[in-house]
Coordinates of C-alpha atoms and ligand atoms in Angstrom, one line a residue:
X79 CA 34.1 -21.5 -34.0
X80 CA 36.0 -24.6 -35.3
X81 CA 34.3 -26.2 -38.3
X82 CA 35.5 -29.7 -37.4
X83 CA 35.1 -29.8 -33.7
X84 CA 36.6 -33.0 -32.4
X85 CA 35.1 -35.1 -29.6
X86 CA 38.4 -35.1 -27.8
X87 CA 42.0 -34.1 -28.0
X88 CA 44.5 -36.4 -26.2
X89 CA 47.8 -35.0 -25.2
X90 CA 50.6 -37.5 -24.5
X91 CA 52.8 -36.4 -21.7
X92 CA 53.6 -39.4 -19.6
X93 CA 57.2 -39.8 -20.7
X94 CA 60.2 -38.9 -18.6
X95 CA 62.3 -36.9 -21.0
X96 CA 65.6 -38.3 -19.6
X97 CA 67.6 -36.4 -22.2
X98 CA 66.6 -33.1 -20.7
X99 CA 68.8 -34.1 -17.7
X100 CA 66.5 -32.1 -15.4
X101 CA 64.7 -32.3 -12.1
X102 CA 61.8 -30.6 -13.9
X103 CA 59.6 -32.9 -16.0
X104 CA 60.2 -32.2 -19.7
X105 CA 56.8 -30.9 -20.6
X106 CA 57.0 -28.3 -17.8
X107 CA 60.1 -26.6 -19.3
X108 CA 59.3 -23.1 -20.4
X109 CA 59.7 -21.2 -23.7
X110 CA 58.4 -17.7 -24.2
X111 CA 56.5 -17.7 -21.0
X112 CA 54.6 -20.9 -21.3
X113 CA 55.4 -24.5 -20.6
X114 CA 55.9 -26.9 -23.5
X115 CA 52.6 -28.7 -22.6
X116 CA 51.0 -25.3 -22.1
X117 CA 51.8 -24.4 -25.8
X118 CA 50.3 -27.7 -26.9
X119 CA 47.1 -27.1 -24.9
X120 CA 46.7 -23.6 -26.3
X121 CA 47.0 -25.0 -29.9
X122 CA 44.6 -27.8 -29.0
X123 CA 42.0 -25.4 -27.5
X124 CA 41.7 -23.7 -30.9
X125 CA 40.0 -26.9 -32.1
X126 CA 37.4 -26.4 -29.4
X127 CA 37.2 -30.1 -28.4
X128 CA 34.5 -31.3 -26.2
X129 CA 37.1 -33.0 -24.0
X130 CA 40.8 -32.4 -23.5
X131 CA 42.7 -35.2 -21.8
X132 CA 46.3 -35.2 -20.9
X133 CA 48.0 -38.5 -20.2
X134 CA 50.4 -38.1 -17.3
X135 CA 52.8 -40.6 -15.8
X136 CA 56.3 -39.5 -14.9
X137 CA 56.2 -36.9 -12.1
X138 CA 52.4 -36.9 -12.5
X139 CA 51.6 -34.9 -9.3
X140 CA 53.8 -32.1 -10.5
X141 CA 52.5 -32.2 -14.1
X142 CA 48.8 -32.4 -12.9
X143 CA 49.3 -29.5 -10.6
X144 CA 50.6 -27.4 -13.4
X145 CA 47.7 -28.4 -15.7
X146 CA 45.2 -27.4 -13.1
X147 CA 46.8 -24.0 -13.0
X148 CA 47.1 -23.3 -16.7
X149 CA 43.9 -25.0 -17.9
X150 CA 41.6 -26.1 -15.1
X151 CA 39.1 -27.9 -17.3
X152 CA 41.7 -30.3 -18.6
X153 CA 41.1 -34.0 -17.6
X154 CA 44.0 -36.2 -16.8
X155 CA 44.5 -39.9 -17.4
X156 CA 47.2 -41.8 -15.5
X157 CA 49.6 -44.2 -17.3
X158 CA 51.4 -45.9 -14.5
X159 CA 54.1 -47.4 -16.7
X160 CA 55.2 -46.0 -20.0
X161 CA 54.3 -49.0 -22.2
X162 CA 54.1 -47.0 -25.4
X163 CA 52.1 -44.4 -27.2
X164 CA 49.3 -46.9 -28.1
X165 CA 48.9 -47.8 -24.4
X166 CA 48.9 -44.2 -23.4
X167 CA 46.0 -43.4 -25.8
X168 CA 44.2 -46.5 -24.4
X169 CA 44.5 -44.9 -20.9
X170 CA 43.0 -41.7 -22.2
X171 CA 40.1 -43.5 -23.8
X172 CA 39.4 -45.3 -20.5
X173 CA 39.2 -41.9 -18.8
X174 CA 36.6 -40.9 -21.5
X175 CA 34.5 -44.1 -20.9
X176 CA 36.2 -46.6 -23.2
X177 CA 35.4 -45.2 -26.7
X178 CA 34.3 -41.9 -28.1
X179 CA 31.9 -41.1 -31.0
X180 CA 33.4 -38.6 -33.3
X181 CA 37.0 -37.5 -34.0
X182 CA 39.8 -38.0 -31.5
X183 CA 42.9 -35.9 -32.2
X184 CA 46.2 -37.1 -30.6
X185 CA 49.1 -34.8 -30.0
X186 CA 52.4 -35.0 -28.1
X187 CA 53.1 -32.8 -25.1
X188 CA 56.5 -31.8 -26.2
X189 CA 55.8 -30.1 -29.6
X190 CA 55.4 -26.4 -28.5
X191 CA 55.6 -25.0 -32.1
X192 CA 52.6 -26.9 -33.4
X193 CA 49.9 -24.3 -34.3
X194 CA 46.1 -24.4 -34.0
X195 CA 46.0 -23.7 -37.7
X196 CA 47.9 -26.9 -38.6
X197 CA 45.6 -28.9 -36.3
X198 CA 42.6 -27.3 -38.0
X199 CA 43.9 -28.3 -41.4
X200 CA 44.5 -31.9 -40.2
X201 CA 40.9 -32.1 -38.8
X202 CA 39.6 -30.6 -42.0
X203 CA 41.4 -33.1 -44.2
X204 CA 40.3 -35.9 -41.9
X205 CA 36.6 -34.9 -42.2
X206 CA 36.6 -34.0 -45.9
X207 CA 38.3 -37.3 -47.0
X208 CA 36.2 -39.4 -44.6
X209 CA 39.3 -41.1 -43.2
X210 CA 39.5 -43.6 -40.3
X211 CA 42.8 -42.0 -39.5
X212 CA 44.8 -39.1 -40.8
X213 CA 48.4 -38.6 -39.8
X214 CA 50.2 -35.3 -39.8
X215 CA 53.5 -35.8 -41.6
X216 CA 56.4 -33.6 -42.6
X217 CA 59.5 -33.8 -44.9
X218 CA 62.5 -33.3 -42.6
X219 CA 66.2 -32.9 -43.5
X220 CA 67.2 -35.5 -40.9
X221 CA 64.7 -38.2 -40.1
X222 CA 66.9 -40.0 -37.6
X223 CA 64.8 -41.3 -34.7
X224 CA 61.4 -40.6 -36.3
X225 CA 58.8 -43.1 -37.5
X226 CA 58.9 -43.2 -41.3
X227 CA 55.8 -42.8 -43.5
X228 CA 55.6 -45.8 -45.9
X229 CA 53.5 -45.1 -49.0
X230 CA 52.2 -47.4 -51.7
X231 CA 54.4 -46.8 -54.7
X232 CA 51.6 -46.8 -57.3
X233 CA 48.8 -44.9 -55.5
X234 CA 50.9 -42.9 -53.0
X235 CA 48.5 -43.9 -50.2
X236 CA 49.9 -44.3 -46.7
X237 CA 50.3 -48.0 -45.9
X238 CA 52.2 -48.0 -42.6
X239 CA 54.4 -46.1 -40.2
X240 CA 57.7 -47.9 -39.3
X241 CA 59.6 -46.8 -36.3
X242 CA 63.3 -45.9 -36.9
X243 CA 64.5 -48.8 -34.7
X244 CA 62.3 -51.3 -36.6
X245 CA 63.0 -49.9 -40.1
X246 CA 65.0 -51.5 -43.0
X247 CA 67.8 -49.5 -44.6
X248 CA 65.5 -48.6 -47.5
X249 CA 62.8 -47.4 -45.1
X250 CA 65.3 -45.3 -43.2
X251 CA 66.1 -43.4 -46.4
X252 CA 62.5 -42.0 -46.3
X253 CA 62.4 -38.3 -45.4
X254 CA 58.7 -38.1 -44.7
X255 CA 58.1 -38.7 -41.0
X256 CA 55.4 -39.2 -38.5
X257 CA 54.9 -36.0 -36.4
X258 CA 53.1 -38.1 -33.7
X259 CA 49.9 -36.0 -34.4
X260 CA 46.8 -37.9 -35.6
X261 CA 43.1 -37.5 -36.2
X262 CA 41.1 -40.7 -35.6
X263 CA 37.6 -42.0 -35.8
X264 CA 37.0 -42.5 -32.1
X265 CA 35.2 -45.9 -32.4
X266 CA 37.7 -47.4 -34.9
X267 CA 40.6 -46.2 -32.8
X268 CA 39.3 -48.0 -29.6
X269 CA 38.8 -51.1 -31.7
X270 CA 42.2 -51.1 -33.3
X271 CA 44.0 -50.3 -30.1
X272 CA 42.7 -53.6 -28.7
X273 CA 44.6 -55.3 -31.6
X274 CA 48.0 -53.6 -31.2
X275 CA 50.8 -56.0 -30.3
X276 CA 54.1 -55.5 -28.6
X277 CA 56.4 -57.6 -30.8
X278 CA 58.7 -54.8 -31.8
X279 CA 62.2 -53.7 -30.8
X280 CA 61.0 -51.7 -27.8
X281 CA 58.3 -54.2 -26.6
X282 CA 55.8 -51.3 -26.6
X283 CA 52.3 -50.8 -27.8
X284 CA 52.8 -48.5 -30.8
X285 CA 50.0 -46.1 -31.6
X286 CA 51.5 -46.0 -35.1
X287 CA 50.5 -49.7 -35.6
X288 CA 46.8 -48.6 -35.6
X289 CA 47.3 -47.3 -39.2
X290 CA 48.3 -50.6 -40.6
X291 CA 45.5 -52.4 -38.6
X292 CA 42.8 -50.0 -39.9
X293 CA 44.2 -50.1 -43.5
X294 CA 44.2 -53.9 -43.5
X295 CA 40.6 -53.9 -42.3
X296 CA 39.7 -51.8 -45.4
X297 CA 39.4 -48.4 -43.8
X298 CA 40.7 -45.1 -45.3
X299 CA 44.1 -43.9 -44.1
X300 CA 45.2 -40.5 -45.1
X301 CA 47.9 -37.9 -44.4
X302 CA 48.2 -34.2 -44.0
X303 CA 51.6 -32.8 -44.8
X304 CA 52.7 -29.9 -42.5
X305 CA 53.8 -26.8 -44.5
X306 CA 56.8 -26.1 -42.1
X307 CA 58.5 -29.2 -40.7
X308 CA 59.9 -27.1 -37.8
X309 CA 56.4 -26.9 -36.4
X310 CA 56.3 -30.5 -35.5
X311 CA 59.7 -30.8 -33.9
X312 CA 59.5 -32.6 -30.5
X313 CA 61.8 -31.3 -27.8
X314 CA 64.1 -34.0 -26.3
X315 CA 67.1 -32.0 -25.0
X316 CA 68.1 -28.5 -24.0
X317 CA 69.7 -27.8 -27.4
X318 CA 66.3 -28.4 -29.1
X319 CA 64.6 -26.4 -26.3
X320 CA 66.7 -23.4 -27.2
X321 CA 66.1 -23.9 -30.9
X322 CA 62.3 -24.0 -30.4
X323 CA 62.5 -20.8 -28.2
X324 CA 64.4 -19.0 -31.0
X325 CA 61.8 -20.1 -33.6
X326 CA 58.8 -19.1 -31.5
X327 CA 60.4 -15.8 -30.5
X328 CA 61.0 -15.0 -34.2
X329 CA 57.4 -15.9 -34.9
X330 CA 56.1 -13.6 -32.2
X331 CA 58.4 -10.7 -33.2
X332 CA 57.5 -11.1 -36.9
X333 CA 53.8 -10.8 -36.0
X334 CA 54.6 -7.7 -33.9
X335 CA 56.6 -6.1 -36.7
X336 CA 54.0 -6.8 -39.3
X337 CA 51.5 -5.0 -36.9
X338 CA 53.7 -1.9 -36.9
X339 CA 56.2 -2.4 -34.1
X340 CA 59.9 -1.5 -34.7
X341 CA 62.2 -4.2 -33.4
X342 CA 65.7 -2.9 -33.9
X343 CA 67.4 -6.2 -33.3
X344 CA 65.2 -9.3 -33.3
X345 CA 68.2 -11.5 -32.5
X346 CA 68.6 -9.9 -29.0
X347 CA 65.0 -9.2 -28.3
X348 CA 63.0 -11.8 -26.3
X349 CA 59.2 -11.8 -25.8
X350 CA 56.6 -14.0 -24.1
X351 CA 53.5 -15.1 -25.9
X352 CA 51.4 -13.0 -23.5
X353 CA 53.1 -9.6 -24.5
X354 CA 51.0 -7.1 -26.4
X355 CA 52.0 -4.1 -28.5
X356 CA 50.5 -1.1 -30.1
X357 CA 51.6 0.5 -33.4
X358 CA 54.8 2.4 -33.6
X359 CA 56.2 1.1 -30.3
X360 CA 60.0 0.8 -30.6
X361 CA 62.1 -1.9 -29.0
X362 CA 65.9 -1.4 -28.8
X363 CA 68.4 -4.3 -28.6
X364 CA 69.0 -6.4 -25.6
X365 CA 65.4 -6.2 -24.3
X366 CA 63.2 -8.9 -22.7
X367 CA 59.5 -8.4 -22.5
X368 CA 57.8 -10.8 -20.2
X369 CA 54.4 -11.8 -18.8
X370 CA 51.5 -9.4 -19.3
X371 CA 53.7 -6.6 -20.5
X372 CA 52.1 -4.1 -22.9
X373 CA 53.7 -1.4 -25.0
X374 CA 51.4 1.4 -26.0
X375 CA 51.6 3.5 -29.1
X376 CA 54.9 5.2 -29.9
X377 CA 56.6 4.2 -26.7
X378 CA 60.3 3.4 -26.8
X379 CA 61.9 0.6 -24.7
X380 CA 65.5 -0.5 -24.3
X381 CA 68.3 -1.0 -24.9
X382 CA 69.1 -3.6 -22.2
X383 CA 65.8 -3.5 -20.5
X384 CA 63.7 -6.3 -18.8
X385 CA 60.0 -5.6 -18.3
X386 CA 57.8 -8.1 -16.5
X387 CA 54.0 -7.5 -16.2
X388 CA 54.6 -3.9 -17.0
X389 CA 52.4 -1.5 -18.9
X390 CA 54.2 1.2 -20.8
X391 CA 52.1 4.2 -21.8
X392 CA 51.9 6.0 -25.1
X393 CA 55.1 7.9 -26.0
X394 CA 56.8 6.8 -22.8
X395 CA 60.6 6.1 -22.7
X396 CA 62.2 3.3 -20.7
X397 CA 66.0 3.1 -21.0
X398 CA 68.4 0.4 -19.6
X399 CA 66.0 -0.5 -16.8
X400 CA 64.2 -3.4 -15.0
X401 CA 60.5 -3.3 -14.1
X402 CA 58.2 -5.8 -12.5
X403 CA 54.5 -5.2 -12.1
X404 CA 54.6 -1.5 -12.7
X405 CA 52.6 1.0 -14.8
X406 CA 54.5 3.7 -16.7
X407 CA 52.2 6.6 -17.7
X408 CA 52.0 8.2 -21.1
X409 CA 55.1 10.2 -22.0
X410 CA 56.7 9.2 -18.7
X411 CA 60.5 8.6 -18.5
X412 CA 62.3 5.7 -16.8
X413 CA 66.0 5.3 -16.5
X414 CA 68.7 4.9 -17.5
X415 CA 69.3 2.4 -14.7
X416 CA 66.0 2.5 -12.9
X417 CA 64.3 -0.4 -11.1
X418 CA 60.5 -0.3 -10.8
X419 CA 59.0 -2.9 -8.5
X420 CA 55.4 -4.1 -8.0
X421 CA 52.8 -1.4 -7.3
X422 CA 54.7 1.4 -8.9
X423 CA 52.5 3.8 -11.0
X424 CA 54.1 6.7 -12.8
X425 CA 51.6 9.3 -14.0
X426 CA 51.6 11.3 -17.3
X427 CA 55.0 12.8 -18.0
X428 CA 56.4 11.6 -14.6
X429 CA 60.0 10.5 -14.2
X430 CA 62.0 7.8 -12.5
X431 CA 65.5 8.7 -13.4
X432 CA 69.0 7.4 -13.0
X433 CA 69.7 4.9 -10.3
X434 CA 66.2 5.2 -8.9
X435 CA 64.3 2.4 -7.3
X436 CA 60.6 2.5 -6.7
X437 CA 58.2 0.1 -5.0
X438 CA 54.5 0.5 -4.3
X439 CA 54.7 4.1 -5.2
X440 CA 52.2 6.4 -6.9
X441 CA 54.0 9.2 -8.7
X442 CA 51.6 12.0 -10.0
X443 CA 51.6 13.8 -13.3
X444 CA 54.7 15.7 -14.1
X445 CA 56.5 14.7 -10.9
X446 CA 60.2 13.9 -11.1
X447 CA 62.5 11.7 -9.1
X448 CA 65.6 12.3 -11.2
X449 CA 68.6 10.8 -9.4
X450 CA 69.9 8.1 -7.0
X451 CA 66.8 7.6 -4.8
X452 CA 64.6 5.0 -3.2
X453 CA 60.9 5.6 -3.2
X454 CA 59.1 2.8 -1.3
X455 CA 55.4 2.9 -0.1
X456 CA 54.7 6.4 -1.1
X457 CA 52.2 8.7 -2.8
X458 CA 53.5 11.8 -4.4
X459 CA 51.2 14.5 -6.0
X460 CA 51.7 16.4 -9.2
X461 CA 54.6 18.4 -10.5
X462 CA 56.7 17.8 -7.4
X463 CA 60.5 17.4 -7.6
X464 CA 62.3 15.1 -5.3
X465 CA 66.0 16.1 -4.7
X466 CA 68.8 13.7 -5.6
X467 CA 69.8 10.9 -3.3
X468 CA 66.6 10.8 -1.3
X469 CA 65.3 7.8 0.6
X470 CA 61.8 7.1 1.6
X471 CA 62.5 5.3 4.8
X472 CA 59.6 2.9 4.8
X473 CA 60.8 0.1 7.1
X474 CA 61.2 0.3 10.9
X475 CA 62.7 -3.2 11.1
X476 CA 59.2 -4.7 11.7
X477 CA 56.6 -2.9 9.6
X478 CA 56.3 -0.9 6.4
X479 CA 54.9 2.6 6.6
X480 CA 53.6 5.1 4.0
X481 CA 54.9 8.6 3.0
X482 CA 52.7 11.2 1.4
X483 CA 54.2 14.1 -0.5
X484 CA 51.8 16.8 -1.9
X485 CA 51.8 18.6 -5.3
X486 CA 54.3 21.2 -6.4
X487 CA 56.8 20.4 -3.6
X488 CA 60.5 20.9 -3.9
X489 CA 62.4 18.6 -1.6
X490 CA 66.1 19.1 -1.1
X491 CA 68.9 16.6 -2.0
X492 CA 69.9 13.9 0.4
X493 CA 66.6 13.8 2.3
X494 CA 65.4 11.0 4.5
X495 CA 61.6 10.8 4.7
X496 CA 61.0 8.6 7.8
X497 CA 57.6 7.1 7.4
X498 CA 54.8 7.5 8.3
X499 CA 55.1 11.2 7.4
X500 CA 53.3 13.7 5.3
X501 CA 54.6 16.7 3.3
X502 CA 52.0 19.3 2.4
X503 CA 51.3 20.8 -1.0
X504 CA 53.9 23.4 -2.1
X505 CA 56.3 22.7 0.8
X506 CA 60.1 22.8 0.5
X507 CA 62.6 20.8 2.5
X508 CA 66.3 21.7 3.0
X509 CA 69.1 19.6 1.6
X510 CA 70.4 16.9 4.0
X511 CA 67.2 16.9 6.1
X512 CA 65.9 13.9 8.0
X513 CA 62.2 14.5 7.9
X514 CA 60.5 12.8 10.8
X515 CA 57.6 15.2 11.4
X516 CA 54.8 16.2 9.1
X517 CA 55.6 19.4 7.0
X518 CA 52.6 21.8 6.7
X519 CA 51.7 23.1 3.2
X520 CA 53.9 25.9 2.0
X521 CA 56.5 25.7 4.7
X522 CA 60.3 25.0 4.5
X523 CA 61.4 22.2 6.7
X524 CA 65.0 22.2 7.9
X525 CA 66.1 19.1 9.9
X526 CA 69.9 19.0 10.1
X527 CA 72.8 20.1 12.4
X528 CA 73.9 23.7 12.3
X529 CA 77.3 24.3 10.5
X530 CA 80.2 25.5 12.7
X531 CA 83.5 26.9 11.2
X532 CA 86.5 26.6 13.6
X533 CA 89.0 29.1 12.2
X534 CA 92.7 28.3 12.1
X535 CA 92.2 24.6 12.9
X536 CA 94.4 23.3 10.1
X537 CA 97.4 25.5 11.0
X538 CA 97.1 24.5 14.6
X539 CA 96.5 20.7 14.2
X540 CA 98.2 20.0 10.8
X541 CA 101.1 22.4 10.8
X542 CA 103.4 22.1 7.7
X543 CA 100.8 20.0 5.8
X544 CA 99.9 20.8 2.1
X545 CA 96.5 21.9 3.4
X546 CA 98.1 24.3 5.9
X547 CA 100.4 25.7 3.2
X548 CA 97.5 26.3 0.8
X549 CA 95.5 28.0 3.5
X550 CA 98.6 30.2 4.4
X551 CA 99.0 31.2 0.8
X552 CA 95.4 32.5 0.8
X553 CA 96.0 34.6 3.9
X554 CA 99.2 36.2 2.4
X555 CA 97.5 37.4 -0.8
X556 CA 97.1 41.2 -0.8
X557 CA 93.5 42.6 -0.5
X558 CA 91.4 42.4 -3.6
X559 CA 93.3 39.5 -5.2
X560 CA 91.5 36.2 -5.5
Ligands
LIG653 C1 56.9 -41.2 -31.6 C2 56.3 -42.0 -32.7 C3 57.2 -41.8 -34.0 C4 57.2 -40.3 -34.3 C5 57.7 -39.5 -33.1 C6 57.5 -38.0 -33.3 C7 55.3 -44.1 -31.8 C8 55.5 -45.5 -31.6 N1 56.3 -43.4 -32.4 O1 58.2 -41.7 -31.4 O2 56.6 -42.5 -35.1 O3 58.0 -40.0 -35.4 O4 56.9 -39.8 -31.9 O5 58.1 -37.3 -32.3 O6 54.3 -43.5 -31.5 N2 54.4 -41.2 -24.3 C9 53.5 -41.6 -23.3 N3 53.5 -42.8 -22.8 C10 54.3 -43.8 -23.4 C11 55.2 -43.4 -24.4 C12 55.2 -42.2 -24.9 O7 52.8 -40.7 -22.8 O8 54.2 -44.9 -22.9 C13 54.4 -39.8 -24.8 C14 55.8 -39.2 -24.5 O9 55.8 -38.5 -23.3 C15 55.8 -38.2 -25.7 C16 55.1 -38.9 -26.8 O10 54.2 -39.9 -26.2 O11 55.2 -37.0 -25.5 C17 55.9 -39.6 -27.8 O12 56.7 -40.5 -27.2 P1 58.2 -40.8 -27.5 O13 58.8 -41.8 -26.6 O14 58.9 -39.5 -27.6 O15 58.1 -41.4 -29.0 P2 59.2 -41.4 -30.1 O16 60.1 -42.6 -29.9 O17 59.8 -40.1 -30.3
LIG654 MG1 59.9 -38.3 -29.1

């Protein structure tokens, strides 16, 4: 439970983000399996605000639809024209009924690295110091473009925020910048916003002007300095998007490693925020773990593997493979070069081997599909072996059908199981068979043409050829020689 629960968090996300050069609105771009605004919402939720309002404008239908999906209780306020951050917050307050009693926290929708912890600290400072406004600041190596924090030389108190475009040379030398994140007293905020003017270089209502207005009216203005300036970085282009992804990925992997996961090469390992791990899981280089993927204790994944929404059981091994929506049982083995598709469930110690594709297939304990096969829409029992190069023929051109194979079966290489078909427990099938009829338990099914040898055919039809000479040499050898 958050100690300083704000009345509302306002997320500013009406801007267009032109520098992304994208058909997708900026705040909907993804890093580590979540949209930029999704990350901001997740951090904001840690404050447990009574209301969470997102200000939308540019591509607002698309943004609102996304919000409804990721956080259905979020409210939206529409800002028709982007007339500045102050105007945007006014629109949010209107959505909340004009003014709010209690703390209002304002964040930007394009700062995905901001943590709930930093927001808690800001809210804590705001409450403890009894401020009218507290701004989250940071010292940055390059302050270009940011609003600068102007402090009183004697007391060190924040006196104003000056936008880069409106700053003097002396002010531009300041390294402490406005992160765009604030905690406000809700009533004083509404009041001050009514007094914000637009006589600045951009002709906009600057939210930052509220600080000076409140200070001049004799209210307390404070600042909370972020420990890590990278946390407050706003994303404006795809270079910054990649940098933020890298930082967040490092953060996620570091957390996993400290919890006992071996990540052989963090630089080539990519994870989503929703991925979970157990102790002693090992991740080899070139691996992407996405969505609701879970790695259980002691399993080993990679190299060069992509798992989406896949659960890997304890002690299982997945090598050079791709898997989507599958479940790999404990001590099971996948790959190298396997493709598991949705609905695949490998039991304890089961195997999907080299160049094997599976879809909607239940593979029982100890059952092996070792080589070059497609298993679609099938149920296979325990300790069965499927011969190399087999295909579960599940599609008749119109509908998909199911194949059932029992336990302890031995099917031959190069079999076609034409669904719907059932192979009983303990049955065998001959190599090269096209199985179209059910096979009773314990029987051998042979479904292929009989072999015919036409003797002397090469000598008659290909006289003088290398093949004919080789055959002739064999016939001239004395008895007993081989
Ligand atoms: C703003 C701050 C600046 C700070 C910087 C931090 C102001 C006037 N300036 O500048 O001090 O250092 O953020 O990144 O506040 N937005 C709206 N409606 C608008 C305008 C903006 O919703 O009318 C949203 C944008 O979508 C964005 C956020 O507000 O998420 C910040 O706007 P942006 O235009 O990026 O402001 P900056 O110029 O970067
Ligand atoms: Mg910005």
